[in-house]
XYZ file of C-alpha atoms in Angstrom:
766
model
C 0.000 0.000 0.000
C 1.659 3.242 -1.107
C 1.320 6.473 0.856
C -0.153 9.274 -1.231
C 2.271 11.989 -0.181
C 4.818 14.284 -1.759
C 6.935 17.292 -0.885
C 4.248 19.801 -1.823
C 2.518 21.983 0.764
C -1.012 21.467 2.060
C -3.797 22.459 -0.299
C -6.515 24.761 0.995
C -8.679 24.451 -2.086
C -12.255 23.141 -2.044
C -12.501 23.286 1.751
C -10.713 19.949 2.145
C -8.102 21.113 4.659
C -9.477 19.340 7.728
C -10.044 16.089 5.870
C -6.534 16.209 4.463
C -5.076 16.900 7.905
C -7.042 13.978 9.304
C -5.385 11.689 6.771
C -2.053 12.653 8.359
C -3.370 12.183 11.908
C -3.126 15.897 12.706
C -5.751 18.248 14.084
C -5.942 21.796 12.742
C -4.462 23.137 16.011
C -1.575 20.680 15.732
C -1.008 21.736 12.139
C -0.865 25.379 13.208
C 1.585 24.451 15.976
C 3.790 22.705 13.422
C 3.705 25.732 11.100
C 4.731 27.971 14.010
C 7.601 25.690 15.054
C 8.908 25.351 11.498
C 8.340 28.979 10.610
C 6.845 27.839 7.306
C 4.217 25.594 5.761
C 5.225 21.931 6.188
C 5.458 19.594 3.241
C 3.208 16.584 3.002
C 6.177 14.337 3.746
C 6.860 16.270 6.953
C 3.209 16.088 7.950
C 3.227 12.338 7.381
C 6.187 11.985 9.753
C 4.929 14.416 12.388
C 1.412 12.984 12.256
C 2.807 9.631 13.364
C 5.416 10.928 15.817
C 2.839 13.200 17.445
C 0.297 10.390 17.623
C -0.973 9.165 20.958
C 1.001 5.944 20.618
C 4.350 7.704 20.183
C 4.213 10.920 22.207
C 1.619 10.174 24.928
C 0.112 13.624 24.411
C -3.083 12.883 26.359
C -1.486 10.840 29.135
C 1.917 12.427 29.799
C 0.671 14.851 32.467
C -0.998 12.075 34.428
C 1.850 9.571 34.065
C 4.167 12.020 35.828
C 2.153 11.363 38.999
C 3.432 7.771 39.208
C 6.408 7.033 41.509
C 9.366 6.082 39.312
C 12.351 6.253 41.654
C 13.711 3.840 44.220
C 16.973 2.660 45.721
C 17.183 -0.207 43.221
C 16.107 1.714 40.095
C 18.984 2.075 37.617
C 17.009 3.241 34.562
C 13.740 5.071 35.202
C 10.472 4.885 33.306
C 10.628 6.837 30.051
C 14.406 7.173 29.930
C 15.047 4.236 27.621
C 13.339 1.286 25.933
C 12.662 -0.408 29.300
C 13.217 0.132 33.008
C 16.127 -1.485 34.849
C 16.213 -2.567 38.508
C 19.304 -3.594 40.474
C 19.544 -7.208 41.678
C 22.872 -6.736 43.459
C 26.295 -8.258 42.802
C 26.641 -6.386 39.521
C 23.440 -7.689 37.900
C 20.090 -6.123 37.041
C 16.653 -7.159 35.803
C 14.982 -5.452 32.828
C 11.230 -5.755 32.290
C 8.374 -4.057 30.492
C 4.837 -4.595 29.190
C 3.446 -3.357 25.856
C 0.147 -3.631 24.002
C -0.676 -4.739 20.462
C -4.442 -4.420 20.669
C -5.452 -2.873 17.353
C -3.202 -5.043 15.158
C -4.486 -8.161 16.938
C -8.080 -7.157 16.225
C -7.400 -6.862 12.494
C -4.845 -9.666 11.981
C -4.733 -11.673 15.233
C -1.877 -14.055 14.435
C 0.553 -11.443 13.122
C -0.704 -8.776 15.513
C 0.076 -10.959 18.518
C 3.333 -12.336 17.099
C 4.716 -8.874 16.353
C 3.612 -7.711 19.796
C 5.837 -10.400 21.287
C 8.635 -9.486 18.871
C 8.465 -5.815 19.807
C 8.758 -6.354 23.546
C 11.477 -8.973 22.923
C 13.595 -6.364 21.113
C 12.901 -3.721 23.777
C 14.507 -5.992 26.360
C 17.627 -7.091 24.489
C 18.133 -3.539 23.194
C 18.928 -2.692 26.822
C 21.711 -5.281 26.750
C 19.655 -7.906 28.587
C 19.188 -11.530 27.625
C 15.422 -12.225 27.587
C 14.434 -14.847 30.161
C 10.662 -15.125 29.774
C 7.435 -13.825 28.273
C 4.027 -13.447 29.893
C 0.794 -12.178 28.381
C -2.458 -10.594 29.518
C -5.323 -11.294 27.105
C -8.929 -10.121 26.961
C -11.637 -11.064 24.494
C -15.355 -10.752 23.946
C -17.713 -13.538 24.978
C -17.061 -16.988 23.494
C -20.320 -18.483 24.786
C -22.768 -18.779 21.908
C -25.764 -18.172 24.179
C -24.316 -14.791 25.200
C -23.525 -13.243 21.808
C -23.814 -13.770 18.068
C -20.106 -12.915 17.863
C -18.928 -15.944 19.862
C -17.331 -17.624 16.837
C -15.421 -14.505 15.848
C -14.201 -13.945 19.409
C -13.070 -17.578 19.568
C -11.291 -17.097 16.225
C -9.432 -14.107 17.677
C -8.497 -16.077 20.801
C -7.169 -19.080 18.867
C -5.079 -16.982 16.516
C -3.725 -14.581 19.126
C -2.540 -17.532 21.216
C -1.061 -19.163 18.110
C 0.802 -15.957 17.223
C 2.236 -15.624 20.731
C 3.295 -19.275 20.737
C 4.831 -18.998 17.265
C 7.132 -16.115 18.119
C 8.098 -17.207 21.629
C 8.773 -20.813 20.653
C 10.833 -19.805 17.616
C 13.108 -17.389 19.484
C 13.616 -19.880 22.300
C 12.222 -17.769 25.145
C 9.614 -19.471 27.362
C 6.135 -18.076 27.936
C 5.654 -18.847 31.615
C 2.315 -17.343 32.614
C -0.225 -14.592 32.235
C -3.944 -14.017 32.517
C -7.063 -14.361 30.382
C -10.419 -12.632 30.807
C -13.654 -12.285 28.863
C -16.230 -9.512 28.719
C -18.620 -8.248 26.081
C -16.894 -4.848 26.157
C -13.844 -6.387 24.433
C -15.885 -7.735 21.526
C -14.083 -6.909 18.296
C -11.286 -5.126 20.204
C -9.261 -7.726 22.101
C -6.536 -6.613 24.471
C -3.164 -8.236 23.834
C -0.630 -7.045 26.409
C 2.770 -8.746 26.311
C 5.420 -8.724 29.055
C 9.091 -9.641 28.790
C 11.812 -9.922 31.419
C 15.568 -10.193 30.964
C 18.769 -9.950 32.977
C 21.905 -7.934 32.284
C 25.234 -7.153 33.862
C 25.104 -3.590 35.141
C 28.262 -2.652 33.248
C 26.673 -3.836 29.972
C 23.425 -1.855 30.108
C 22.970 -0.238 26.700
C 21.659 3.254 25.982
C 19.770 4.731 23.056
C 21.986 7.760 22.425
C 23.526 8.948 19.157
C 26.781 10.196 20.673
C 30.171 10.819 19.098
C 30.379 13.209 16.145
C 31.362 11.268 13.057
C 30.333 7.884 14.442
C 28.620 5.813 11.745
C 24.941 4.851 11.946
C 23.950 1.323 10.910
C 20.728 -0.564 10.328
C 20.756 -4.273 11.190
C 18.250 -7.023 10.518
C 15.434 -7.387 8.029
C 14.849 -5.339 4.916
C 12.413 -2.426 4.971
C 9.049 -2.805 3.260
C 5.616 -1.232 3.247
C 4.200 -3.511 5.960
C 3.250 -1.719 9.145
C 3.080 1.712 7.523
C 1.677 4.204 10.024
C 1.149 1.400 12.532
C 1.597 3.821 15.443
C -1.055 6.154 14.025
C -3.352 3.161 13.449
C -2.990 2.307 17.156
C -3.934 5.902 18.027
C -7.444 5.915 16.621
C -10.690 4.045 17.034
C -11.102 0.833 15.051
C -13.808 1.159 12.417
C -14.994 -2.267 11.365
C -12.588 -4.394 9.349
C -11.169 -2.020 6.766
C -8.902 -3.653 4.214
C -6.414 -0.790 4.472
C -5.992 -1.456 8.209
C -4.284 -4.734 7.366
C -1.421 -2.770 5.807
C -0.826 -1.218 9.232
C -0.129 -4.656 10.736
C 3.496 -5.751 10.738
C 4.755 -9.201 9.696
C 6.826 -11.184 12.186
C 10.066 -13.009 11.391
C 11.093 -14.688 14.664
C 14.044 -16.481 13.080
C 15.611 -13.160 12.112
C 14.629 -11.869 15.556
C 16.578 -14.672 17.199
C 19.823 -14.176 15.272
C 19.527 -10.392 15.567
C 19.395 -10.822 19.349
C 22.359 -13.203 19.329
C 24.477 -10.820 17.265
C 23.606 -7.825 19.446
C 24.269 -9.645 22.724
C 27.664 -10.807 21.469
C 28.461 -7.273 20.339
C 27.575 -5.881 23.779
C 30.205 -8.103 25.405
C 32.940 -5.990 23.852
C 33.114 -2.635 25.594
C 33.142 0.492 23.476
C 31.887 -0.983 20.200
C 28.244 0.066 20.518
C 27.762 3.751 21.306
C 23.968 3.689 21.080
C 21.197 1.323 20.018
C 17.462 1.576 19.447
C 14.851 -0.895 18.298
C 12.847 0.089 15.223
C 9.356 -0.479 16.534
C 6.521 2.034 16.346
C 7.201 4.711 13.689
C 10.262 2.802 12.497
C 13.371 4.664 11.371
C 12.054 8.175 12.023
C 11.396 7.281 15.656
C 14.722 5.545 16.288
C 16.812 8.291 14.657
C 14.962 11.183 16.302
C 14.905 9.641 19.786
C 18.574 8.616 19.822
C 19.608 12.015 18.446
C 17.455 13.974 20.900
C 18.806 12.069 23.921
C 22.361 12.996 22.909
C 21.454 16.513 21.697
C 23.045 15.690 18.369
C 21.900 15.201 14.797
C 22.301 12.708 11.968
C 22.772 12.605 8.243
C 20.972 9.564 6.845
C 21.096 8.339 3.249
C 17.823 6.510 2.676
C 19.165 5.114 -0.602
C 21.410 2.867 1.517
C 18.523 1.393 3.527
C 17.940 -2.192 2.296
C 14.364 -2.305 0.982
C 12.050 -5.093 -0.122
C 9.986 -2.979 -2.504
C 10.999 -0.662 -5.314
C 10.026 3.009 -5.570
C 9.411 3.549 -1.865
C 9.018 7.209 -0.929
C 11.330 8.748 1.658
C 8.538 8.961 4.213
C 7.565 5.343 3.558
C 11.104 4.183 4.327
C 11.132 6.317 7.470
C 7.698 5.221 8.716
C 7.829 1.544 7.782
C 7.421 -0.740 10.779
C 8.942 -3.803 9.154
C 9.987 -6.028 12.017
C 13.328 -7.340 13.317
C 15.318 -4.155 12.624
C 17.752 -2.288 14.833
C 19.464 1.089 14.620
C 23.047 1.079 15.927
C 25.575 3.859 16.411
C 29.005 2.211 16.273
C 32.296 3.716 17.439
C 34.094 4.789 14.279
C 37.241 2.882 15.286
C 35.342 -0.376 15.960
C 33.338 -0.753 12.747
C 35.259 -3.773 11.473
C 34.633 -5.665 14.707
C 30.899 -4.948 14.533
C 30.757 -6.052 10.902
C 32.538 -9.304 11.744
C 30.071 -10.200 14.498
C 26.987 -9.501 12.374
C 28.521 -11.443 9.485
C 29.129 -14.387 11.833
C 25.408 -14.477 12.650
C 24.409 -13.849 9.022
C 22.517 -10.684 9.970
C 22.450 -7.889 7.341
C 24.346 -4.859 8.679
C 24.437 -1.707 6.556
C 25.775 1.787 7.172
C 23.133 4.412 6.411
C 24.598 7.589 7.890
C 26.602 9.311 10.599
C 26.237 11.424 13.730
C 26.660 15.185 13.251
C 27.116 18.008 15.754
C 24.180 20.166 14.692
C 20.833 19.132 16.176
C 19.062 18.279 12.949
C 18.077 15.182 11.022
C 18.933 15.337 7.334
C 17.454 12.549 5.225
C 18.740 12.127 1.674
C 16.808 10.203 -0.959
C 17.433 9.630 -4.648
C 20.568 11.732 -4.547
C 19.180 14.857 -2.850
C 18.050 16.108 0.537
C 14.432 15.040 0.955
C 13.607 16.003 4.553
C 15.278 18.058 7.279
C 13.757 18.293 10.739
C 14.902 18.971 14.288
C 14.877 15.895 16.558
C 13.722 18.166 19.379
C 10.694 19.249 17.329
C 9.818 15.645 16.568
C 10.304 14.228 20.069
C 9.788 17.054 22.558
C 7.612 19.692 20.880
C 4.491 17.587 20.485
C 1.454 19.068 22.223
C 0.616 17.867 25.731
C -3.074 17.920 26.564
C -4.980 18.197 29.806
C -8.386 16.920 28.806
C -11.707 17.415 30.601
C -12.654 14.674 33.052
C -16.201 14.178 34.294
C -17.061 11.945 37.235
C -20.229 9.951 36.515
C -23.340 10.334 38.609
C -23.988 7.331 40.831
C -26.760 5.153 39.460
C -29.363 3.190 41.382
C -27.596 -0.100 40.615
C -26.490 -0.407 44.227
C -25.906 -3.777 45.821
C -29.122 -5.436 47.077
C -29.376 -6.706 50.665
C -27.854 -10.159 51.012
C -31.119 -11.698 52.171
C -32.752 -10.622 48.905
C -30.319 -12.699 46.837
C -31.489 -16.300 46.314
C -28.893 -19.014 46.890
C -28.270 -21.810 44.373
C -30.744 -24.661 44.716
C -28.150 -27.275 43.725
C -24.722 -26.184 44.963
C -22.848 -29.038 43.318
C -24.273 -28.300 39.884
C -23.656 -24.597 40.330
C -20.039 -25.071 41.461
C -19.251 -27.264 38.463
C -20.879 -24.756 36.097
C -19.015 -21.910 37.829
C -15.714 -23.759 37.391
C -16.421 -24.206 33.672
C -16.967 -20.493 32.981
C -14.494 -19.082 30.448
C -13.438 -16.572 33.118
C -12.625 -19.378 35.581
C -11.622 -22.509 33.711
C -8.057 -23.802 33.476
C -5.736 -22.039 31.026
C -3.949 -25.290 30.169
C -5.328 -25.134 26.607
C -3.259 -21.967 26.177
C 0.002 -22.780 27.908
C 0.344 -26.273 26.477
C 0.972 -24.474 23.160
C 3.995 -22.726 24.684
C 7.450 -24.211 25.117
C 7.589 -23.000 28.714
C 10.525 -25.243 29.663
C 13.010 -23.947 27.070
C 16.079 -22.527 28.791
C 15.158 -24.380 32.008
C 14.240 -21.090 33.692
C 10.683 -21.949 34.775
C 10.616 -23.919 38.031
C 6.917 -24.795 37.661
C 4.568 -25.021 34.701
C 2.290 -22.008 34.082
C -0.966 -21.626 35.985
C 0.214 -20.609 39.461
C -0.287 -17.207 41.095
C 3.177 -16.120 39.935
C 5.826 -17.618 37.686
C 9.021 -18.589 39.513
C 12.200 -18.382 37.453
C 15.629 -19.870 38.007
C 18.205 -17.412 36.657
C 21.970 -17.887 36.551
C 23.909 -14.660 37.079
C 27.519 -15.572 36.496
C 28.337 -18.200 39.112
C 25.301 -17.335 41.218
C 21.747 -18.626 40.943
C 18.810 -16.450 41.972
C 15.068 -16.960 41.876
C 12.808 -14.283 40.455
C 9.013 -14.162 40.408
C 6.744 -12.416 37.909
C 2.991 -11.979 37.606
C 0.370 -10.092 35.584
C -2.873 -8.902 37.162
C -5.822 -6.692 36.336
C -9.592 -6.639 36.664
C -11.576 -4.515 34.226
C -14.838 -5.309 36.015
C -13.524 -3.818 39.258
C -12.209 -0.701 37.492
C -15.504 -0.303 35.661
C -17.199 -0.053 39.060
C -14.540 2.129 40.724
C -11.354 2.886 38.742
C -9.491 4.404 41.702
C -9.965 1.498 44.111
C -9.993 -1.049 41.288
C -6.491 0.092 40.307
C -5.307 -0.180 43.909
C -6.683 -3.719 44.044
C -4.814 -4.603 40.829
C -1.504 -3.461 42.329
C -2.263 -5.179 45.636
C -3.165 -8.471 43.974
C 0.033 -8.428 41.927
C 2.082 -7.889 45.092
C 0.059 -10.599 46.883
C 0.769 -13.053 44.067
C 4.488 -12.400 44.461
C 4.183 -12.911 48.220
C 2.467 -16.285 47.686
C 5.777 -17.556 46.285
C 7.868 -15.722 48.882
C 9.068 -12.900 46.621
C 9.868 -9.370 47.746
C 8.535 -6.929 45.102
C 11.140 -4.968 43.123
C 8.888 -2.896 40.869
C 5.933 -2.878 38.518
C 5.247 -2.090 34.879
C 1.742 -1.115 33.796
C -0.309 -1.340 30.619
C -3.231 1.082 30.719
C -5.998 0.117 28.271
C -8.799 2.646 27.791
C -11.240 4.012 25.230
C -11.238 7.556 23.761
C -9.423 10.050 26.030
C -11.489 12.866 24.531
C -14.537 11.335 26.193
C -14.644 13.074 29.583
C -15.909 9.959 31.404
C -13.120 7.821 29.923
C -10.528 10.422 30.851
C -11.884 10.564 34.403
C -11.499 6.772 34.579
C -7.931 7.116 33.310
C -7.019 9.803 35.857
C -8.589 7.846 38.709
C -6.718 4.715 37.656
C -3.408 6.594 37.710
C -4.288 7.986 41.137
C -5.015 4.498 42.454
C -1.837 2.939 41.036
C 0.285 5.806 42.368
C -1.203 5.585 45.854
C -0.796 1.812 46.070
C 2.789 1.914 44.780
C 3.764 4.607 47.259
C 2.129 2.635 50.055
C 4.064 -0.534 49.155
C 7.182 1.546 48.352
C 7.645 0.104 44.876
C 8.476 2.036 41.692
C 6.752 1.994 38.326
C 9.636 1.234 35.970
C 7.789 1.747 32.685
C 4.778 0.634 30.726
C 2.365 1.593 28.002
C -0.866 3.495 27.413
C -3.333 2.186 24.841
C -6.272 4.467 24.041
C -9.129 4.187 21.523
C -10.168 0.654 22.457
C -13.826 0.117 21.553
C -16.231 -2.715 20.941
C -19.237 -2.383 18.652
C -21.364 -1.494 21.668
C -19.060 1.172 23.074
C -15.996 1.648 25.232
C -14.062 -1.233 26.727
C -13.933 -1.511 30.489
C -11.076 0.583 31.905
C -8.393 -2.097 32.096
C -5.067 -1.419 33.782
C -2.790 -4.469 33.734
C -0.044 -4.637 36.341
C 3.140 -6.598 35.738
C 5.099 -7.125 38.963
C 8.561 -8.604 39.474
C 10.021 -9.827 42.751
C 13.173 -11.378 44.185
C 12.975 -14.570 46.259
C 15.636 -14.176 48.927
C 14.925 -17.353 50.887
C 16.496 -20.684 49.942
C 13.512 -22.618 51.311
C 11.202 -24.530 48.922
C 8.488 -22.467 47.238
C 4.923 -23.523 48.164
C 3.013 -25.260 45.370
C -0.422 -24.277 44.092
C -1.973 -27.754 44.328
C -2.296 -29.867 47.455
C 0.770 -32.061 48.041
C 0.457 -34.280 51.131
C -2.583 -36.095 52.593
C -3.286 -35.237 56.210
C -1.947 -31.687 56.066
C -4.039 -28.949 57.647
C -5.638 -26.281 55.445
C -5.555 -22.779 56.922
C -7.307 -19.686 55.593
C -5.078 -16.653 56.171
C -7.031 -13.408 56.408
C -10.310 -14.961 57.495
C -13.561 -15.870 55.760
C -14.200 -12.442 54.242
C -17.645 -10.949 53.873
C -20.123 -9.566 51.362
C -20.756 -10.466 47.743
C -20.479 -6.975 46.254
C -18.471 -6.746 43.043
C -18.200 -10.530 42.771
C -18.089 -12.639 39.631
C -20.666 -14.875 41.325
C -23.329 -12.168 41.248
C -22.456 -10.993 37.760
C -22.716 -14.494 36.315
C -25.668 -15.674 38.358
C -27.887 -12.602 38.493
C -26.267 -10.125 36.107
C -25.616 -7.742 39.018
C -22.600 -5.447 38.843
C -23.583 -2.705 41.271
C -21.364 0.191 42.307
C -19.417 -1.394 45.178
C -16.187 -3.388 45.192
C -15.247 -6.337 47.409
C -13.778 -5.483 50.808
C -10.214 -4.235 50.467
C -7.674 -2.394 52.606
C -4.030 -1.625 51.853
C -2.934 -2.058 55.482
C -4.476 -5.535 55.566
C -2.703 -6.421 52.311
C 0.657 -5.298 53.667
C 0.301 -7.283 56.893
C -0.907 -10.360 54.996
C 2.046 -10.231 52.595
C 4.630 -9.764 55.333
C 3.314 -12.754 57.284
C 3.089 -14.906 54.160
C 6.705 -14.180 53.205
C 7.772 -14.897 56.787
C 6.015 -18.283 56.834
C 7.619 -19.227 53.515
C 11.077 -18.082 54.616
C 10.799 -20.412 57.615
C 9.744 -23.345 55.441
C 6.362 -23.785 57.138
C 4.045 -24.078 54.108
C 3.570 -26.869 51.569
C 1.066 -24.991 49.385
C -0.283 -21.469 49.052
C -2.904 -19.957 46.757
C -4.311 -16.447 47.016
C -8.046 -15.707 46.889
C -9.243 -13.223 44.298
C -11.848 -13.443 41.534
C -14.110 -16.436 42.167
C -13.332 -16.379 45.888
C -12.628 -19.416 48.049
C -14.703 -21.669 45.786
C -12.478 -21.207 42.752
C -9.283 -21.322 44.832
C -10.258 -24.738 46.238
C -11.249 -26.062 42.808
C -7.879 -24.963 41.400
C -5.935 -26.412 44.344
C -7.568 -29.799 43.739
C -7.858 -29.805 39.944
C -4.373 -28.556 39.047
C -2.410 -31.203 40.926
C -0.672 -34.170 39.347
C -0.892 -36.049 42.642
C -4.715 -35.995 42.411
C -5.315 -35.170 46.062
C -8.520 -33.724 47.461
C -9.618 -31.819 50.524
C -12.362 -31.588 53.113
C -13.531 -28.123 54.202
C -15.831 -27.236 57.111
C -17.762 -23.955 56.926
C -19.310 -22.029 59.830
C -23.111 -22.008 59.754
C -23.600 -18.486 61.088
C -23.077 -17.103 57.573
C -24.624 -17.897 54.196
C -22.731 -20.551 52.264
C -22.650 -18.558 49.019
C -21.112 -15.588 50.843
C -18.406 -17.819 52.344
C -17.662 -19.482 49.015
C -17.844 -16.602 46.561
C -16.956 -13.348 48.317
C -13.837 -11.735 46.846
C -12.532 -9.870 49.887
C -8.828 -9.069 49.601
C -5.750 -10.003 51.658
C -6.546 -13.731 51.885
C -4.710 -16.952 51.016
C -5.333 -20.650 51.589
C -2.280 -22.609 52.716
C -1.665 -26.237 53.618
C 0.604 -26.979 56.547
C 2.254 -30.167 57.872
C 0.713 -30.996 61.247
C 4.049 -30.650 63.041
C 4.345 -27.059 61.781
C 0.754 -25.934 62.384
C 1.403 -24.443 65.821
C 4.271 -22.349 64.424
C 2.052 -21.028 61.625
C -0.778 -20.118 63.995
C 1.624 -18.531 66.496
C 3.253 -16.361 63.820
C -0.129 -15.214 62.545
C -1.376 -14.400 66.041
C 1.869 -12.606 66.899
C 1.613 -10.460 63.745
C -2.116 -9.809 64.123
C -3.254 -11.760 61.044
C -6.415 -13.832 61.347
C -5.764 -17.514 60.577
C -8.619 -20.032 60.510
C -8.214 -23.808 60.326
C -10.814 -24.819 57.731
C -10.009 -28.417 56.751
C -7.453 -30.980 55.680
C -5.887 -32.483 52.577
C -7.350 -35.868 51.578
C -5.842 -38.832 49.818
C -9.159 -39.190 47.984
C -9.437 -37.178 44.760
C -12.496 -35.227 45.854
C -13.560 -31.786 47.071
C -15.862 -32.149 50.108
C -17.644 -29.139 51.563
C -19.435 -29.435 54.924
C -21.994 -26.828 55.951
C -23.856 -27.957 59.057
C -25.824 -31.074 58.125
C -25.295 -30.448 54.420
C -22.402 -31.996 52.492
C -21.387 -31.244 48.914
C -18.991 -33.544 47.098
C -17.262 -32.807 43.803
C -15.240 -35.704 42.455
C -11.848 -34.920 41.009
C -12.907 -36.337 37.657
C -15.900 -33.978 37.646
C -13.605 -31.030 38.394
C -11.348 -32.068 35.531
C -14.281 -32.218 33.128
C -15.722 -28.840 34.128
C -12.685 -26.763 35.157
C -9.654 -28.353 33.536
C -11.361 -28.996 30.192
C -13.750 -26.036 30.317
C -11.972 -23.812 27.807
C -11.344 -26.745 25.479
C -15.026 -27.648 25.561
C -16.160 -24.098 24.834
C -13.792 -23.660 21.916
C -14.796 -27.000 20.428
C -18.393 -25.762 20.175
C -17.526 -22.553 18.295
C -16.959 -22.640 14.558
C -13.480 -21.381 13.644
C -13.995 -18.517 11.253
C -12.851 -14.937 11.078
C -16.009 -13.214 9.946
C -17.377 -10.386 12.026
């Protein structure tokens, strides 16, 4: 698809100015700003470049003011959010961890396989661009309903799910980096606009951290990797507007993945980084391609570049200058090499059979000069491109409270047949096992993952020189909670991520966030965004953890309107104890099951009420930051003393789902018997989603130590049952007993997603 641009000025004839500006992604005010900054009328080529670089995806013009409210510093932070391609946190002993999350929502809606695959490829390059060797991927996925009785779009949503998962698996498996966990959720608000958020983590020696700066006058500039084509043209601008059906031209905005080139490009770069002084600066060519990488590296160094676009290896003839600059062809890297070390760099790239071509040099004057077809085609200031974009403070309107308040508990009818309801609840797409997804991933490659995916947090074995450390990583978010109350919903998302790290004994090091919202120009949406930022900031300051980076994705809509406000929190922690990590599933018959944090109360905001009665209401489950902090400290203490065999936090689905998962996920096929108090309703005990709670199983000879520690620290701990040798989940409520056989749990929970997908026709039609 060719871009219809040239070096002529903007026409004002026939009243088509606004429409023409829209084609470049510029408003009239932004056009006037550009004219003022240039001191002249811009050419169409310049408007094409600025329209993309000033897009929401590249310059964060509607979110930058709010993002500054997040805490980004800390004693371990080596590279802060926004400074480079990813944040870096110190691990000690000369090593650091690099991690980040990014979205590829719009491309995955239009071309799910390639959209997801290139999302993985982009975050992969962000991590090794920092000098780090990628250790793992995780992903947070959201789709519309896949139950045929809920929507006529079930087949299309299932098609998106299948192909997004296939794209993620394709890229991760090919580059040899394991996908070790993540999350999956469904809601009608994501229909036609899935959320595909991809996380990557790597480790690097502190003295080998790379920077994206074009320093050293006269140093040559190289492009490495794949050839440049017309795929992905204006992909950043495409991600900065609302999807409008399935336009054919949108497919040209989706990049094409080449994981095999991605793998050897990484290998060449990592080998190059081992030799000090060869690489002066490096930047991935992701969103906005060559124009973004040249302008950002030049602006960081307060230098300029002369670039000969005729030297850029291209796949297609007759590409315009702006097409070469804006192409988002994948697996490409911009490198500034020390002028005395060029031969060494060439030798390493030749060894890995990676194309490596000089396209320009660093100059003293702060300007970017692009030459094409033997003459200067474009000249712009990197400061204008990167730092002079408008920054907006948009109107935010708090919604009026509706009458959809939570009904009195006694007005809510309980299930007539608890066994049937529990099995149906376990089989819900929101609740069922994610094994169908992770069995497509090579999660054991590299031998980093200590357990298979599916636990509260992934635990990774990482070798740092002669030392072995254990890291933990998790992704968490709940759009339903944030739809009810974005401020407290965001705090809950941070708290649950930290709780999931604590369940495996990890001390949190930092978080990265992916903020998925609809149109920021809608005052309600922008209020949700601001409240979400406020909640994340407050929770992070309370837990004293920094936000090391992340991503904002606006303009996410389904056919029926805006998506739920969906912040996704990626958290990373360090496991300092050498004691065994508690498992998710029950391990030893006869062990005592203890509920840390108590039974909880209320059903407000629960998945149980939404699924059973269609009630959302305007209240969230009980939650308190102080309770979360105390719970996490005690949990880490118990693990550090080796007192727990298993641990599983309670969140969406409450105690009921946690027990089903603890029985159904185990290879040992052990069950449990649970006794409930009769002074409360059984559905409230089973399905409330109150925070700061975990179920643990404890050897009998360690039970007194667990209870003493909890009492000493002021954390409620209730003995609720024991682990059984029988493969069964038994629930006792007064005279009533409910028994779910392990085979029944496997059929409903473990095979639930498989069963749903097998009933939906695989086709891509809308």
